[in-house]
Coordinates of C-alpha atoms and ligand atoms in Angstrom, one line a residue:
M296 CA 34.8 -31.6 36.5
F297 CA 32.9 -32.8 33.6
S298 CA 32.0 -36.2 35.1
T299 CA 31.0 -34.5 38.4
N300 CA 28.5 -32.5 36.5
V301 CA 27.2 -35.5 34.8
F302 CA 26.8 -37.3 38.0
G303 CA 25.2 -34.3 39.6
F304 CA 22.7 -34.2 36.7
R305 CA 22.0 -38.0 37.1
Q306 CA 21.4 -37.5 40.8
Q307 CA 19.0 -34.7 40.1
V308 CA 17.2 -36.8 37.6
D309 CA 16.7 -39.6 40.1
E310 CA 15.4 -37.2 42.7
Y311 CA 12.9 -35.6 40.4
L312 CA 11.9 -38.8 38.5
P313 CA 8.3 -39.0 39.8
F314 CA 7.9 -35.3 38.9
L315 CA 9.3 -35.8 35.4
Y316 CA 7.0 -38.7 34.8
F317 CA 4.1 -36.5 35.8
V318 CA 5.2 -33.6 33.5
S319 CA 5.8 -35.9 30.5
T320 CA 2.4 -37.5 30.9
L321 CA 0.8 -34.1 30.9
L322 CA 2.8 -33.2 27.7
F323 CA 1.8 -36.4 26.0
V324 CA -1.9 -35.7 26.7
W325 CA -1.5 -32.1 25.5
F326 CA 0.2 -33.4 22.3
L327 CA -2.6 -35.8 21.7
T328 CA -5.3 -33.2 22.2
K329 CA -3.6 -30.5 20.2
F330 CA -2.3 -32.4 17.2
L331 CA -4.0 -35.7 16.9
Y332 CA -7.5 -35.1 18.3
R333 CA -8.9 -32.0 16.6
P334 CA -12.0 -30.7 18.3
T335 CA -14.1 -29.5 15.4
G336 CA -17.3 -29.2 17.3
N337 CA -20.0 -29.2 14.7
K338 CA -17.6 -27.7 12.2
N339 CA -17.2 -29.4 8.8
L340 CA -13.6 -28.7 7.9
P341 CA -12.1 -29.3 4.5
P342 CA -9.9 -32.4 4.1
S343 CA -6.3 -32.0 5.5
P344 CA -3.2 -34.1 5.0
P345 CA -1.6 -35.2 8.4
K346 CA 0.5 -32.5 10.0
L347 CA 3.4 -32.4 12.4
P348 CA 3.7 -30.4 15.6
I349 CA 5.3 -26.9 15.0
L350 CA 5.8 -27.4 11.3
G351 CA 2.2 -28.2 10.4
N352 CA 2.2 -29.3 6.8
L353 CA 5.4 -27.3 5.8
Y354 CA 7.3 -30.6 5.7
Q355 CA 5.2 -31.7 2.7
L356 CA 6.2 -28.8 0.5
N357 CA 9.3 -28.6 -1.6
A358 CA 10.8 -25.5 -3.3
L359 CA 8.5 -25.8 -6.2
T360 CA 5.5 -25.3 -3.9
H361 CA 2.9 -25.0 -6.8
R362 CA 3.8 -28.5 -7.8
S363 CA 3.8 -30.0 -4.3
L364 CA 0.4 -28.4 -3.6
Q365 CA -0.9 -29.8 -6.9
S366 CA 0.2 -33.3 -5.9
L367 CA -1.5 -33.0 -2.5
A368 CA -4.7 -31.7 -4.2
K369 CA -4.8 -34.8 -6.3
K370 CA -5.1 -36.8 -3.1
Y371 CA -7.1 -34.5 -0.8
G372 CA -9.2 -32.6 -3.4
P373 CA -9.5 -29.1 -4.8
L374 CA -10.2 -27.5 -1.4
M375 CA -7.9 -28.6 1.4
L376 CA -6.9 -27.1 4.7
L377 CA -3.2 -27.0 5.5
H378 CA -1.2 -25.5 8.3
F379 CA 1.9 -23.5 7.4
G380 CA 3.5 -23.6 10.9
N381 CA 0.6 -22.2 13.0
K382 CA -1.2 -20.6 10.1
P383 CA -4.4 -22.3 8.8
T384 CA -4.2 -22.1 5.0
L385 CA -6.9 -23.1 2.5
I386 CA -5.5 -24.4 -0.8
V387 CA -7.7 -24.0 -3.8
S388 CA -7.0 -26.0 -6.9
S389 CA -10.1 -25.9 -9.1
A390 CA -11.9 -23.4 -11.3
D391 CA -15.2 -23.9 -9.4
V392 CA -13.8 -23.2 -6.0
A393 CA -11.7 -20.3 -7.3
K394 CA -14.9 -18.8 -8.8
E395 CA -16.7 -19.2 -5.4
I396 CA -13.9 -17.2 -3.7
M397 CA -13.1 -14.6 -6.3
K398 CA -16.6 -14.0 -7.8
T399 CA -19.5 -15.3 -5.6
R400 CA -17.9 -14.3 -2.3
D401 CA -15.4 -11.8 -3.6
L402 CA -16.1 -9.2 -0.9
I403 CA -15.4 -11.5 2.0
F404 CA -12.1 -12.5 0.4
A405 CA -11.0 -9.0 -0.8
N406 CA -8.1 -8.7 1.6
K407 CA -4.6 -10.0 1.0
P408 CA -2.4 -11.5 3.7
D409 CA 0.5 -9.3 4.7
S410 CA 3.8 -10.1 6.4
S411 CA 6.6 -8.2 8.1
V412 CA 8.5 -8.3 4.8
T413 CA 5.7 -6.9 2.6
K414 CA 5.0 -4.3 5.3
R415 CA 8.6 -3.1 5.3
L416 CA 9.1 -3.2 1.5
L417 CA 5.7 -2.1 0.4
Y418 CA 5.4 1.0 2.6
D419 CA 3.2 -0.6 5.3
G420 CA 0.4 -1.4 2.8
K421 CA 0.4 2.0 1.2
D422 CA 0.9 0.3 -2.2
V423 CA -2.1 -1.3 -4.1
S424 CA -1.1 -5.0 -4.0
V425 CA -1.3 -5.5 -0.2
A426 CA -3.3 -2.4 0.9
P427 CA -6.3 -3.5 3.0
Y428 CA -9.5 -3.5 1.0
G429 CA -11.3 -0.2 1.6
E430 CA -11.5 3.4 0.5
Y431 CA -7.7 4.0 0.3
W432 CA -7.2 0.8 -1.8
R433 CA -10.2 1.8 -4.1
Q434 CA -8.6 5.3 -4.7
L435 CA -5.2 3.8 -5.6
K436 CA -6.7 1.1 -7.8
S437 CA -8.7 3.7 -9.7
I438 CA -5.4 5.7 -10.3
F439 CA -4.0 2.5 -11.8
V440 CA -7.0 1.7 -13.9
L441 CA -8.0 5.2 -15.1
Q442 CA -4.7 7.1 -15.0
L443 CA -1.7 4.9 -15.4
L444 CA -2.9 1.9 -17.3
S445 CA -5.9 3.0 -19.3
N446 CA -6.2 1.9 -22.9
N447 CA -5.2 5.3 -24.2
R448 CA -2.2 5.5 -21.9
V449 CA -1.1 2.0 -23.0
Q450 CA -1.4 3.0 -26.7
S451 CA 0.6 6.2 -26.0
F452 CA 3.5 4.0 -25.0
H453 CA 3.6 2.4 -28.5
S454 CA 6.9 4.2 -29.4
I455 CA 8.6 3.0 -26.2
R456 CA 7.7 -0.6 -27.1
E457 CA 8.8 -0.1 -30.7
E458 CA 12.1 1.5 -29.8
E459 CA 13.0 -1.0 -27.0
T460 CA 12.1 -4.0 -29.2
A461 CA 14.1 -2.5 -32.1
L462 CA 17.1 -2.3 -29.8
L463 CA 16.7 -5.9 -28.8
M464 CA 16.5 -6.9 -32.5
K465 CA 19.7 -5.0 -33.2
K466 CA 21.5 -6.8 -30.3
V467 CA 20.4 -10.1 -31.8
S468 CA 21.4 -9.1 -35.3
R469 CA 24.8 -8.0 -34.0
L470 CA 25.3 -11.3 -32.2
V471 CA 24.3 -13.2 -35.4
S472 CA 26.7 -11.3 -37.6
E473 CA 29.6 -11.2 -35.3
T474 CA 29.6 -14.6 -33.6
S475 CA 27.9 -17.9 -34.0
S476 CA 27.1 -18.0 -30.3
P477 CA 23.6 -18.7 -29.1
V478 CA 21.4 -15.8 -27.9
N479 CA 20.6 -15.7 -24.2
L480 CA 16.9 -15.0 -24.7
S481 CA 16.1 -15.0 -21.0
E482 CA 18.5 -12.2 -20.4
M483 CA 17.3 -10.2 -23.4
F484 CA 13.6 -10.5 -22.4
A485 CA 14.5 -9.5 -18.8
S486 CA 16.2 -6.3 -20.0
L487 CA 13.4 -5.5 -22.5
A488 CA 10.7 -5.8 -19.9
N489 CA 12.7 -3.8 -17.4
D490 CA 13.5 -1.0 -19.9
V491 CA 9.9 -0.7 -21.2
V492 CA 8.5 -0.5 -17.7
C493 CA 11.3 1.9 -16.6
R494 CA 10.6 4.4 -19.4
A495 CA 6.8 4.2 -18.9
A496 CA 7.1 4.6 -15.1
L497 CA 10.0 7.0 -14.7
G498 CA 10.5 8.5 -18.2
R499 CA 14.0 7.0 -18.6
K500 CA 16.0 3.8 -18.3
Y501 CA 18.1 2.6 -15.5
S502 CA 19.9 -0.1 -17.4
E503 CA 23.4 -1.7 -17.0
E504 CA 24.8 0.3 -20.0
R505 CA 24.2 3.6 -18.2
N506 CA 26.1 2.3 -15.2
E507 CA 23.2 2.8 -12.9
K508 CA 23.0 -0.7 -11.6
K509 CA 21.8 0.3 -8.1
F510 CA 18.2 0.4 -9.1
L511 CA 18.3 -3.0 -10.9
Y512 CA 20.1 -4.5 -7.9
L513 CA 17.4 -3.2 -5.6
L514 CA 14.7 -4.6 -7.8
R515 CA 16.3 -8.0 -7.8
E516 CA 16.7 -7.9 -4.1
I517 CA 13.1 -6.9 -3.5
S518 CA 11.8 -9.8 -5.7
E519 CA 14.0 -12.2 -3.9
L520 CA 13.1 -11.0 -0.4
L521 CA 9.4 -11.0 -1.2
A522 CA 9.7 -14.6 -2.5
N523 CA 11.6 -15.7 0.6
V524 CA 9.9 -17.3 3.6
S525 CA 10.5 -15.5 6.9
V526 CA 10.5 -18.2 9.5
G527 CA 8.9 -16.0 12.1
E528 CA 5.9 -15.5 9.9
F529 CA 4.8 -19.1 10.3
I530 CA 6.4 -20.1 13.6
P531 CA 6.4 -16.8 15.6
W532 CA 8.6 -18.2 18.5
L533 CA 11.3 -19.0 16.0
S534 CA 11.4 -15.4 14.7
W535 CA 14.8 -15.0 16.2
I536 CA 16.1 -17.1 13.3
D537 CA 15.3 -14.2 11.0
R538 CA 17.5 -11.9 13.0
V539 CA 20.4 -14.4 13.5
S540 CA 20.4 -15.5 9.8
G541 CA 20.7 -11.8 8.7
F542 CA 17.4 -11.9 6.8
K543 CA 15.8 -9.1 8.8
A544 CA 18.9 -6.9 8.4
R545 CA 18.9 -7.5 4.6
V546 CA 15.2 -6.5 4.4
D547 CA 15.9 -3.3 6.4
K548 CA 18.9 -2.4 4.3
V549 CA 17.0 -2.9 1.0
A550 CA 14.0 -1.0 2.3
K551 CA 16.2 1.9 3.3
E552 CA 18.2 2.1 0.0
L553 CA 15.0 1.7 -2.0
D554 CA 13.4 4.6 -0.1
E555 CA 16.4 6.8 -0.6
F556 CA 16.4 6.0 -4.4
L557 CA 12.6 6.7 -4.8
E558 CA 12.8 9.9 -2.7
G559 CA 15.4 11.2 -5.1
V560 CA 13.3 10.2 -8.1
I561 CA 10.2 11.9 -6.7
Q562 CA 12.0 15.0 -5.7
G563 CA 13.5 15.2 -9.2
S564 CA 10.1 15.0 -10.8
L565 CA 8.7 17.7 -8.4
D566 CA 11.7 20.0 -9.0
S567 CA 11.4 19.7 -12.8
G568 CA 7.8 21.0 -12.6
Q569 CA 6.4 18.6 -15.2
D570 CA 2.9 19.8 -14.4
Q571 CA 3.6 23.3 -15.7
N572 CA 4.3 22.3 -19.3
G573 CA 1.5 19.8 -19.3
S574 CA 3.9 16.9 -20.1
T575 CA 2.5 14.2 -17.9
D576 CA 3.2 11.0 -19.9
N577 CA 5.0 8.8 -17.4
F578 CA 3.7 7.3 -14.2
L579 CA 5.9 9.3 -12.0
D580 CA 4.8 12.6 -13.4
I581 CA 1.1 11.6 -13.2
L582 CA 1.5 10.6 -9.6
T583 CA 3.5 13.7 -8.5
K584 CA 0.8 15.8 -10.2
I585 CA -2.0 14.1 -8.3
Y586 CA 0.1 14.4 -5.1
K587 CA 0.8 18.1 -5.6
D588 CA -2.5 19.4 -7.0
N589 CA -5.0 16.9 -5.5
T590 CA -6.6 17.2 -8.9
L591 CA -8.5 14.0 -8.9
G592 CA -10.0 14.5 -5.4
V593 CA -7.7 11.7 -4.4
S594 CA -5.1 12.5 -1.8
I595 CA -1.9 10.5 -1.8
D596 CA 1.3 11.1 0.0
R597 CA 4.9 10.3 -1.0
D598 CA 4.8 6.8 0.5
S599 CA 1.8 6.1 -1.7
I600 CA 3.8 7.1 -4.8
K601 CA 6.7 5.0 -3.7
G602 CA 4.5 2.0 -3.0
I603 CA 2.8 2.3 -6.4
L604 CA 6.1 2.5 -8.2
V605 CA 7.3 -0.6 -6.4
D606 CA 4.1 -2.4 -7.4
V607 CA 4.7 -1.4 -11.0
F608 CA 8.2 -2.7 -11.1
V609 CA 7.7 -5.9 -9.1
G610 CA 4.3 -6.6 -10.8
G611 CA 5.3 -5.6 -14.3
T612 CA 8.8 -6.6 -15.2
D613 CA 9.6 -10.3 -14.2
T614 CA 6.0 -11.3 -15.0
T615 CA 6.3 -10.0 -18.6
S616 CA 9.7 -11.4 -19.3
T617 CA 8.7 -14.8 -17.8
V618 CA 5.8 -15.1 -20.3
L619 CA 8.1 -14.3 -23.2
E620 CA 10.7 -16.8 -21.9
W621 CA 8.1 -19.6 -21.7
A622 CA 6.5 -18.7 -25.0
M623 CA 9.8 -19.0 -26.8
T624 CA 10.7 -22.2 -24.8
E625 CA 7.5 -23.8 -26.0
L626 CA 7.9 -22.6 -29.6
L627 CA 11.4 -24.0 -29.7
R628 CA 10.1 -27.4 -28.4
H629 CA 7.3 -27.3 -31.0
P630 CA 8.9 -26.3 -34.4
I631 CA 5.6 -27.0 -36.3
I632 CA 3.8 -24.4 -34.2
M633 CA 6.8 -22.0 -34.6
D634 CA 6.6 -22.4 -38.4
K635 CA 2.9 -21.7 -38.4
L636 CA 3.3 -18.6 -36.2
Q637 CA 6.1 -17.3 -38.4
N638 CA 4.0 -17.8 -41.5
E639 CA 1.1 -15.9 -39.9
V640 CA 3.2 -13.0 -38.7
R641 CA 5.3 -12.7 -41.9
G642 CA 2.2 -13.0 -44.0
I643 CA 0.3 -10.3 -42.2
L644 CA 3.3 -7.9 -42.2
N645 CA 4.2 -8.8 -45.8
G646 CA 7.7 -7.4 -45.6
K647 CA 6.8 -4.4 -43.5
Q648 CA 9.3 -3.7 -40.8
N649 CA 7.2 -1.7 -38.4
I650 CA 4.4 -3.5 -36.6
A651 CA 1.3 -1.4 -35.9
D652 CA -1.2 -2.2 -33.2
N653 CA -3.8 -3.2 -35.9
D654 CA -1.4 -5.7 -37.4
L655 CA -1.3 -7.4 -34.0
E656 CA -5.1 -7.5 -33.9
K657 CA -5.0 -9.8 -37.0
M658 CA -2.5 -12.3 -35.5
L659 CA -4.8 -14.9 -34.1
L660 CA -2.2 -17.6 -33.7
L661 CA 0.1 -15.2 -31.9
K662 CA -2.6 -14.4 -29.4
A663 CA -3.4 -18.1 -29.0
V664 CA 0.3 -18.9 -28.4
I665 CA 0.4 -16.3 -25.6
K666 CA -2.8 -17.5 -24.1
E667 CA -1.6 -21.1 -24.1
T668 CA 1.7 -20.0 -22.5
L669 CA -0.3 -18.2 -19.7
R670 CA -2.5 -21.3 -19.2
Y671 CA 0.4 -23.7 -19.1
H672 CA 3.0 -21.6 -17.3
S673 CA 1.0 -19.2 -15.1
S674 CA 3.9 -16.9 -14.3
I675 CA 2.6 -16.0 -10.9
P676 CA 1.5 -19.4 -9.6
F677 CA -0.4 -18.3 -6.5
L678 CA -3.2 -15.8 -5.8
A679 CA -3.4 -15.0 -2.1
R680 CA -6.4 -13.9 0.0
I681 CA -7.5 -13.8 3.6
T682 CA -11.0 -14.3 5.0
G683 CA -12.5 -11.4 6.8
Q684 CA -15.1 -13.5 8.6
D685 CA -16.3 -17.0 9.3
V686 CA -17.7 -18.3 6.0
Q687 CA -18.9 -21.5 4.3
I688 CA -17.2 -22.6 1.1
M689 CA -18.5 -25.6 -0.8
G690 CA -20.2 -26.7 2.4
Y691 CA -17.0 -26.5 4.5
D692 CA -16.6 -24.1 7.4
I693 CA -13.8 -21.7 7.0
A694 CA -12.7 -19.6 10.1
A695 CA -12.1 -15.8 9.9
G696 CA -8.4 -15.1 9.4
T697 CA -7.7 -18.2 7.3
M698 CA -5.2 -17.6 4.6
I699 CA -6.3 -18.6 1.1
I700 CA -3.8 -19.8 -1.6
I701 CA -5.4 -20.2 -5.0
N702 CA -3.0 -22.4 -7.1
S703 CA -3.6 -20.7 -10.5
W704 CA -0.7 -22.7 -12.0
A705 CA -2.5 -26.0 -11.1
I706 CA -5.9 -24.7 -12.2
G707 CA -4.4 -23.9 -15.7
R708 CA -3.4 -27.6 -15.9
D709 CA -6.5 -29.2 -14.4
P710 CA -7.7 -32.1 -16.6
E711 CA -11.2 -31.4 -15.3
S712 CA -11.1 -28.1 -17.2
W713 CA -8.8 -28.8 -20.1
E714 CA -8.5 -31.6 -22.6
E715 CA -4.9 -32.8 -22.9
S716 CA -4.1 -30.4 -20.2
G717 CA -0.5 -31.5 -20.1
K718 CA 0.2 -30.6 -23.7
F719 CA 1.1 -27.2 -25.2
Q720 CA -1.6 -26.7 -27.9
P721 CA -2.3 -23.1 -28.8
E722 CA -4.9 -24.1 -31.4
R723 CA -7.3 -24.9 -28.5
F724 CA -7.8 -21.2 -28.3
L725 CA -8.5 -20.5 -32.0
N726 CA -12.2 -21.3 -31.7
S727 CA -12.7 -20.6 -28.1
S728 CA -13.9 -17.6 -26.3
I729 CA -12.0 -18.5 -23.1
D730 CA -9.8 -15.5 -22.1
F731 CA -7.4 -14.7 -19.3
K732 CA -9.1 -11.5 -18.1
G733 CA -10.5 -13.1 -14.9
L734 CA -14.0 -14.1 -16.1
D735 CA -13.1 -17.7 -17.1
F736 CA -11.9 -19.3 -13.9
Q737 CA -10.2 -22.3 -15.6
M738 CA -7.5 -19.8 -16.5
I739 CA -6.6 -17.0 -14.1
P740 CA -3.0 -15.9 -14.7
F741 CA -3.9 -12.3 -14.0
G742 CA -6.2 -13.2 -11.0
A743 CA -9.8 -12.2 -10.8
G744 CA -12.3 -10.1 -8.9
R745 CA -11.6 -6.9 -7.2
R746 CA -7.9 -7.7 -6.8
R747 CA -7.4 -8.6 -10.5
C748 CA -4.2 -7.3 -12.2
P749 CA -4.7 -3.8 -13.6
G750 CA -1.7 -4.3 -15.9
I751 CA -3.1 -6.8 -18.4
G752 CA -3.3 -4.3 -21.4
F753 CA 0.2 -3.0 -20.7
A754 CA 1.7 -6.4 -20.4
M755 CA -0.1 -7.9 -23.4
A756 CA 0.9 -5.0 -25.6
T757 CA 4.6 -5.5 -24.8
I758 CA 4.5 -9.3 -25.1
E759 CA 2.6 -9.4 -28.4
F760 CA 4.9 -6.7 -29.9
A761 CA 8.1 -8.4 -28.8
L762 CA 7.1 -12.0 -29.7
A763 CA 5.8 -10.9 -33.2
S764 CA 9.0 -9.1 -33.9
I765 CA 11.3 -11.8 -32.7
V766 CA 9.7 -14.5 -34.8
Q767 CA 9.3 -12.2 -37.8
K768 CA 12.9 -11.2 -38.1
F769 CA 14.7 -14.4 -37.2
D770 CA 14.5 -18.1 -37.5
W771 CA 15.3 -20.0 -34.3
K772 CA 16.7 -23.3 -33.3
L773 CA 18.2 -25.0 -30.2
P774 CA 22.0 -24.8 -29.9
N775 CA 24.4 -27.7 -30.4
G776 CA 21.9 -29.8 -32.3
E777 CA 19.9 -30.3 -29.0
K778 CA 16.7 -32.2 -29.6
E779 CA 13.4 -30.4 -28.8
E780 CA 12.4 -33.1 -26.3
D781 CA 15.7 -32.8 -24.5
L782 CA 15.3 -29.1 -23.7
D783 CA 15.6 -28.6 -19.9
M784 CA 12.3 -27.4 -18.6
T785 CA 13.2 -27.2 -14.9
E786 CA 11.6 -24.3 -13.1
H787 CA 13.1 -21.8 -10.7
P788 CA 10.9 -21.0 -7.7
G789 CA 10.0 -17.4 -6.8
I790 CA 7.1 -14.9 -7.0
T791 CA 7.2 -15.7 -10.7
V792 CA 8.2 -19.1 -11.8
H793 CA 10.7 -18.8 -14.6
R794 CA 13.2 -21.2 -16.1
K795 CA 16.0 -22.5 -13.9
K796 CA 18.5 -22.4 -16.8
P797 CA 18.5 -19.4 -19.1
L798 CA 17.0 -20.1 -22.5
L799 CA 19.6 -20.2 -25.2
A800 CA 18.8 -20.3 -28.9
V801 CA 20.6 -19.9 -32.2
A802 CA 19.2 -17.2 -34.5
T803 CA 19.4 -16.8 -38.3
Q804 CA 18.4 -13.5 -39.8
Y805 CA 15.3 -13.9 -42.0
C806 CA 15.7 -12.4 -45.5
F807 CA 12.5 -10.6 -46.6
Ligands
HEM225 C1 2.4 -10.8 -17.9 C2 2.4 -9.9 -17.0 C3 1.6 -9.9 -15.7 C4 1.1 -10.9 -15.0 C5 1.1 -12.4 -15.3 C6 0.5 -10.4 -13.8 C7 -0.2 -11.1 -12.8 C8 -0.8 -10.6 -11.7 C9 -1.5 -11.3 -10.7 C10 -1.7 -12.8 -10.8 C11 -1.9 -10.5 -9.8 C12 -2.8 -10.8 -8.5 C13 -4.2 -10.8 -8.9 C14 -5.2 -11.3 -7.9 O1 -4.7 -11.5 -6.7 O2 -6.3 -11.6 -8.2 C15 -1.5 -9.1 -10.2 C16 -1.8 -8.0 -9.4 C17 -1.3 -6.8 -9.7 N1 -0.6 -6.5 -10.9 FE1 -0.1 -7.7 -12.4 N2 0.7 -9.0 -13.8 C18 1.4 -8.7 -14.9 C19 1.7 -7.4 -15.3 C20 1.5 -6.3 -14.6 C21 1.9 -4.9 -15.0 C22 2.6 -4.6 -16.3 C23 1.6 -4.1 -14.0 C24 1.8 -2.6 -13.8 C25 2.4 -1.9 -14.7 C26 0.9 -4.9 -12.9 C27 0.5 -4.4 -11.7 C28 -0.2 -5.1 -10.8 C29 -0.8 -4.6 -9.6 C30 -0.7 -3.1 -9.1 C31 -1.5 -5.6 -8.9 C32 -2.2 -5.5 -7.6 C33 -3.7 -5.3 -7.8 C34 -4.6 -5.3 -6.5 O3 -4.2 -5.9 -5.5 O4 -5.6 -4.7 -6.5 N3 0.9 -6.2 -13.3 N4 -0.8 -9.2 -11.3

């Protein structure tokens, strides 16, 4: 039966041979026109590496996309046009081009690309980070800037930072006195960042100790799903792969569980009537008050509250712990800088156990170490935008709807902007006015322009406090006599780029 079928097939082929020749010639011509000959008309397109049918330039990227795009940019320049599947994508890798997009032409590039995954997990653009630029986004952003993350509000969370950092120090002390095992700093920083954000956002912790792992699990899932590439996004006719692989079902499950969790949290806040006793010191209370009373003249619904809370957790936890993780990694690799930093911190505190905000103001090397960490290890490697209209950038024609990826990781390491760009040298910031607030485009770890991160003050307060405490109270070295230059620096890809292997270090209590 099998051979008959083969024969039958062969016969059919012979019969239809002239027709098949005709069709394949047509396909060949179509292929040439579509992929090899690119009709650009009078358009001046940015340089592009060669692309493949269907995949476009996806085949040239590896898991550490920020690094593969940096390599391509070395060959094709700071503005190149790639195709991710069928999506034209402009890759920006220099401070000048980034400034053109996020400052000079900010308005044209004020929108963020969305995807089926962000829509599902971020309440269909009702959060701030992917909401279309317009009145709704403006209202939400002003809630972030003026209500949730104002300077006064950040200061009011001082006791949360103090208590949570003290708990971390206690954990380290206990480990030091009870065992000689190294401290897993990556794990400690992750739980510190999570607990600080949780208390500021929801007024309480949802940590492992309290046996409330569900929320932590959901947060981990969201970060992973947002970092994952949905095949259908870039190659629409392959979107069935997302269904067959179970990716879509996983997104739906997490979205549903997250919604149930956040509904419960919001209802709890509404039921407890926080607004009546005037105690509105966590984000949830502030948001439910705005929702109920419409006091700010801003109307938000329950999905807006949920979207904002997801932004706070996704935007504020992993980012913060990643900065701490890379800062300690670099300090362990550079013992002389570690020594100088400890002298500065211990000198300013002069035996005092509690760190006040004005002590931190005096710690110039501490600030320089954090800046250098943000330059060298931009924790969110990419800033994303989408063009609203046809536009010219640096003399090149960019079509409406083109996705823009600004490689802020590569910009922070660009030798055109930085001397000895590949070296960790915090001292470069001691006599420099360059900052990370989005005005100096050679360093944009928090983004820039209208879409700039509103959480800089909150994040810096947590990072400075934790880093000062940890180098004040303990001396640190690598475990098992490991040499500084042998410390594994491999990165793990994701929305934030953190260490692949957890950072382990041996602590010794410092005697005051
Ligand atoms: C070290 C910590 C942090 C880093 C490195 C960081 C980085 C960033 C970056 C790169 C962006 C995109 C900016 C752009 O596209 O121009 C962003 C946006 C955002 N971040 Fe942060 N962030 C941090 C902490 C926080 C915290 C603590 C919060 C809130 C509590 C937060 C909330 C947000 C929000 C809501 C947006 C979206 C803004 C918009 O689209 O208008 N971030 N962040």
